[in-house]
Amino acid sequence: MILDDLLRLIKPVGKIFLVDRKGNSIAKINANEIEKIQEYKNKEVTELYCSNVTEGMTLFPVLVIEIEGSDTDD
């Protein structure tokens, strides 16, 4: 599924981490800042999963979206 289509379908809230196939971070955004990742909107989503991240002493749930075809892929 294409990233733009997925984001319209699931309407995420909270934090989103966009990663490449190797798990390298491409973008870390809040769901209300989706326009910041428009350069990736036509990329194919290869995996979607939930994870947790700590900021200070607080644990936050995040949505991790893996895409293919980023500049960091070999």
JSON list of C-alpha atoms in Angstrom, two decimals:
[
{"chain": "A", "resi": 1, "resn": "MET", "atom": "CA", "xyz": [0.00, 0.00, 0.00]},
{"chain": "A", "resi": 2, "resn": "ILE", "atom": "CA", "xyz": [1.19, 3.53, -0.74]},
{"chain": "A", "resi": 3, "resn": "LEU", "atom": "CA", "xyz": [2.06, 5.67, 2.32]},
{"chain": "A", "resi": 4, "resn": "ASP", "atom": "CA", "xyz": [-0.40, 8.46, 1.46]},
{"chain": "A", "resi": 5, "resn": "ASP", "atom": "CA", "xyz": [-3.26, 5.96, 1.08]},
{"chain": "A", "resi": 6, "resn": "LEU", "atom": "CA", "xyz": [-2.37, 4.26, 4.36]},
{"chain": "A", "resi": 7, "resn": "LEU", "atom": "CA", "xyz": [-2.31, 7.53, 6.32]},
{"chain": "A", "resi": 8, "resn": "ARG", "atom": "CA", "xyz": [-5.73, 8.48, 4.93]},
{"chain": "A", "resi": 9, "resn": "LEU", "atom": "CA", "xyz": [-7.11, 5.07, 5.85]},
{"chain": "A", "resi": 10, "resn": "ILE", "atom": "CA", "xyz": [-5.86, 4.75, 9.43]},
{"chain": "A", "resi": 11, "resn": "LYS", "atom": "CA", "xyz": [-5.83, 8.46, 10.44]},
{"chain": "A", "resi": 12, "resn": "PRO", "atom": "CA", "xyz": [-3.02, 8.05, 12.98]},
{"chain": "A", "resi": 13, "resn": "VAL", "atom": "CA", "xyz": [-2.73, 10.01, 16.22]},
{"chain": "A", "resi": 14, "resn": "GLY", "atom": "CA", "xyz": [0.35, 10.55, 18.37]},
{"chain": "A", "resi": 15, "resn": "LYS", "atom": "CA", "xyz": [3.87, 10.04, 17.07]},
{"chain": "A", "resi": 16, "resn": "ILE", "atom": "CA", "xyz": [4.87, 8.45, 13.77]},
{"chain": "A", "resi": 17, "resn": "PHE", "atom": "CA", "xyz": [8.34, 7.11, 12.98]},
{"chain": "A", "resi": 18, "resn": "LEU", "atom": "CA", "xyz": [9.13, 6.60, 9.32]},
{"chain": "A", "resi": 19, "resn": "VAL", "atom": "CA", "xyz": [11.99, 4.12, 8.72]},
{"chain": "A", "resi": 20, "resn": "ASP", "atom": "CA", "xyz": [13.68, 2.41, 5.80]},
{"chain": "A", "resi": 21, "resn": "ARG", "atom": "CA", "xyz": [13.96, -1.37, 5.32]},
{"chain": "A", "resi": 22, "resn": "LYS", "atom": "CA", "xyz": [17.08, -1.47, 7.50]},
{"chain": "A", "resi": 23, "resn": "GLY", "atom": "CA", "xyz": [15.32, 0.29, 10.39]},
{"chain": "A", "resi": 24, "resn": "ASN", "atom": "CA", "xyz": [17.15, 3.59, 9.85]},
{"chain": "A", "resi": 25, "resn": "SER", "atom": "CA", "xyz": [15.08, 6.59, 10.90]},
{"chain": "A", "resi": 26, "resn": "ILE", "atom": "CA", "xyz": [13.85, 8.80, 8.05]},
{"chain": "A", "resi": 27, "resn": "ALA", "atom": "CA", "xyz": [11.44, 11.02, 9.99]},
{"chain": "A", "resi": 28, "resn": "LYS", "atom": "CA", "xyz": [9.95, 11.35, 13.46]},
{"chain": "A", "resi": 29, "resn": "ILE", "atom": "CA", "xyz": [6.80, 13.46, 13.50]},
{"chain": "A", "resi": 30, "resn": "ASN", "atom": "CA", "xyz": [3.54, 14.01, 15.31]},
{"chain": "A", "resi": 31, "resn": "ALA", "atom": "CA", "xyz": [0.52, 12.72, 13.42]},
{"chain": "A", "resi": 32, "resn": "ASN", "atom": "CA", "xyz": [-0.77, 16.27, 12.93]},
{"chain": "A", "resi": 33, "resn": "GLU", "atom": "CA", "xyz": [2.46, 17.11, 11.03]},
{"chain": "A", "resi": 34, "resn": "ILE", "atom": "CA", "xyz": [1.97, 14.63, 8.17]},
{"chain": "A", "resi": 35, "resn": "GLU", "atom": "CA", "xyz": [2.65, 17.36, 5.59]},
{"chain": "A", "resi": 36, "resn": "LYS", "atom": "CA", "xyz": [6.32, 17.24, 6.68]},
{"chain": "A", "resi": 37, "resn": "ILE", "atom": "CA", "xyz": [6.73, 13.81, 5.06]},
{"chain": "A", "resi": 38, "resn": "GLN", "atom": "CA", "xyz": [5.02, 14.59, 1.75]},
{"chain": "A", "resi": 39, "resn": "GLU", "atom": "CA", "xyz": [8.22, 13.76, -0.16]},
{"chain": "A", "resi": 40, "resn": "TYR", "atom": "CA", "xyz": [7.60, 10.11, 0.83]},
{"chain": "A", "resi": 41, "resn": "LYS", "atom": "CA", "xyz": [3.84, 10.02, 0.17]},
{"chain": "A", "resi": 42, "resn": "ASN", "atom": "CA", "xyz": [4.18, 7.83, -2.96]},
{"chain": "A", "resi": 43, "resn": "LYS", "atom": "CA", "xyz": [6.51, 5.27, -1.35]},
{"chain": "A", "resi": 44, "resn": "GLU", "atom": "CA", "xyz": [5.36, 1.70, -0.83]},
{"chain": "A", "resi": 45, "resn": "VAL", "atom": "CA", "xyz": [4.77, 0.69, 2.80]},
{"chain": "A", "resi": 46, "resn": "THR", "atom": "CA", "xyz": [6.46, -2.64, 3.56]},
{"chain": "A", "resi": 47, "resn": "GLU", "atom": "CA", "xyz": [5.69, -2.95, 7.26]},
{"chain": "A", "resi": 48, "resn": "LEU", "atom": "CA", "xyz": [3.56, -1.26, 9.90]},
{"chain": "A", "resi": 49, "resn": "TYR", "atom": "CA", "xyz": [3.88, -1.85, 13.65]},
{"chain": "A", "resi": 50, "resn": "CYS", "atom": "CA", "xyz": [3.54, -0.23, 17.06]},
{"chain": "A", "resi": 51, "resn": "SER", "atom": "CA", "xyz": [6.48, 0.37, 19.35]},
{"chain": "A", "resi": 52, "resn": "ASN", "atom": "CA", "xyz": [7.39, 2.45, 22.40]},
{"chain": "A", "resi": 53, "resn": "VAL", "atom": "CA", "xyz": [9.92, 5.22, 22.86]},
{"chain": "A", "resi": 54, "resn": "THR", "atom": "CA", "xyz": [11.10, 6.96, 25.99]},
{"chain": "A", "resi": 55, "resn": "GLU", "atom": "CA", "xyz": [11.50, 10.70, 26.25]},
{"chain": "A", "resi": 56, "resn": "GLY", "atom": "CA", "xyz": [12.98, 11.59, 29.60]},
{"chain": "A", "resi": 57, "resn": "MET", "atom": "CA", "xyz": [11.14, 9.44, 32.13]},
{"chain": "A", "resi": 58, "resn": "THR", "atom": "CA", "xyz": [7.99, 9.02, 30.00]},
{"chain": "A", "resi": 59, "resn": "LEU", "atom": "CA", "xyz": [7.17, 6.06, 27.75]},
{"chain": "A", "resi": 60, "resn": "PHE", "atom": "CA", "xyz": [5.21, 6.92, 24.59]},
{"chain": "A", "resi": 61, "resn": "PRO", "atom": "CA", "xyz": [3.55, 4.57, 22.09]},
{"chain": "A", "resi": 62, "resn": "VAL", "atom": "CA", "xyz": [4.55, 5.25, 18.47]},
{"chain": "A", "resi": 63, "resn": "LEU", "atom": "CA", "xyz": [3.44, 4.03, 15.06]},
{"chain": "A", "resi": 64, "resn": "VAL", "atom": "CA", "xyz": [6.39, 2.81, 12.98]},
{"chain": "A", "resi": 65, "resn": "ILE", "atom": "CA", "xyz": [5.95, 2.79, 9.21]},
{"chain": "A", "resi": 66, "resn": "GLU", "atom": "CA", "xyz": [8.62, 1.07, 7.12]},
{"chain": "A", "resi": 67, "resn": "ILE", "atom": "CA", "xyz": [8.87, 2.18, 3.50]},
{"chain": "A", "resi": 68, "resn": "GLU", "atom": "CA", "xyz": [10.95, 0.98, 0.57]},
{"chain": "A", "resi": 69, "resn": "GLY", "atom": "CA", "xyz": [12.87, 2.97, -1.97]},
{"chain": "A", "resi": 70, "resn": "SER", "atom": "CA", "xyz": [14.31, 5.63, 0.34]},
{"chain": "A", "resi": 71, "resn": "ASP", "atom": "CA", "xyz": [17.70, 7.22, -0.34]},
{"chain": "A", "resi": 72, "resn": "THR", "atom": "CA", "xyz": [19.29, 5.16, 2.45]},
{"chain": "A", "resi": 73, "resn": "ASP", "atom": "CA", "xyz": [18.40, 1.78, 0.88]},
{"chain": "A", "resi": 74, "resn": "ASP", "atom": "CA", "xyz": [21.22, -0.17, -0.78]}
]
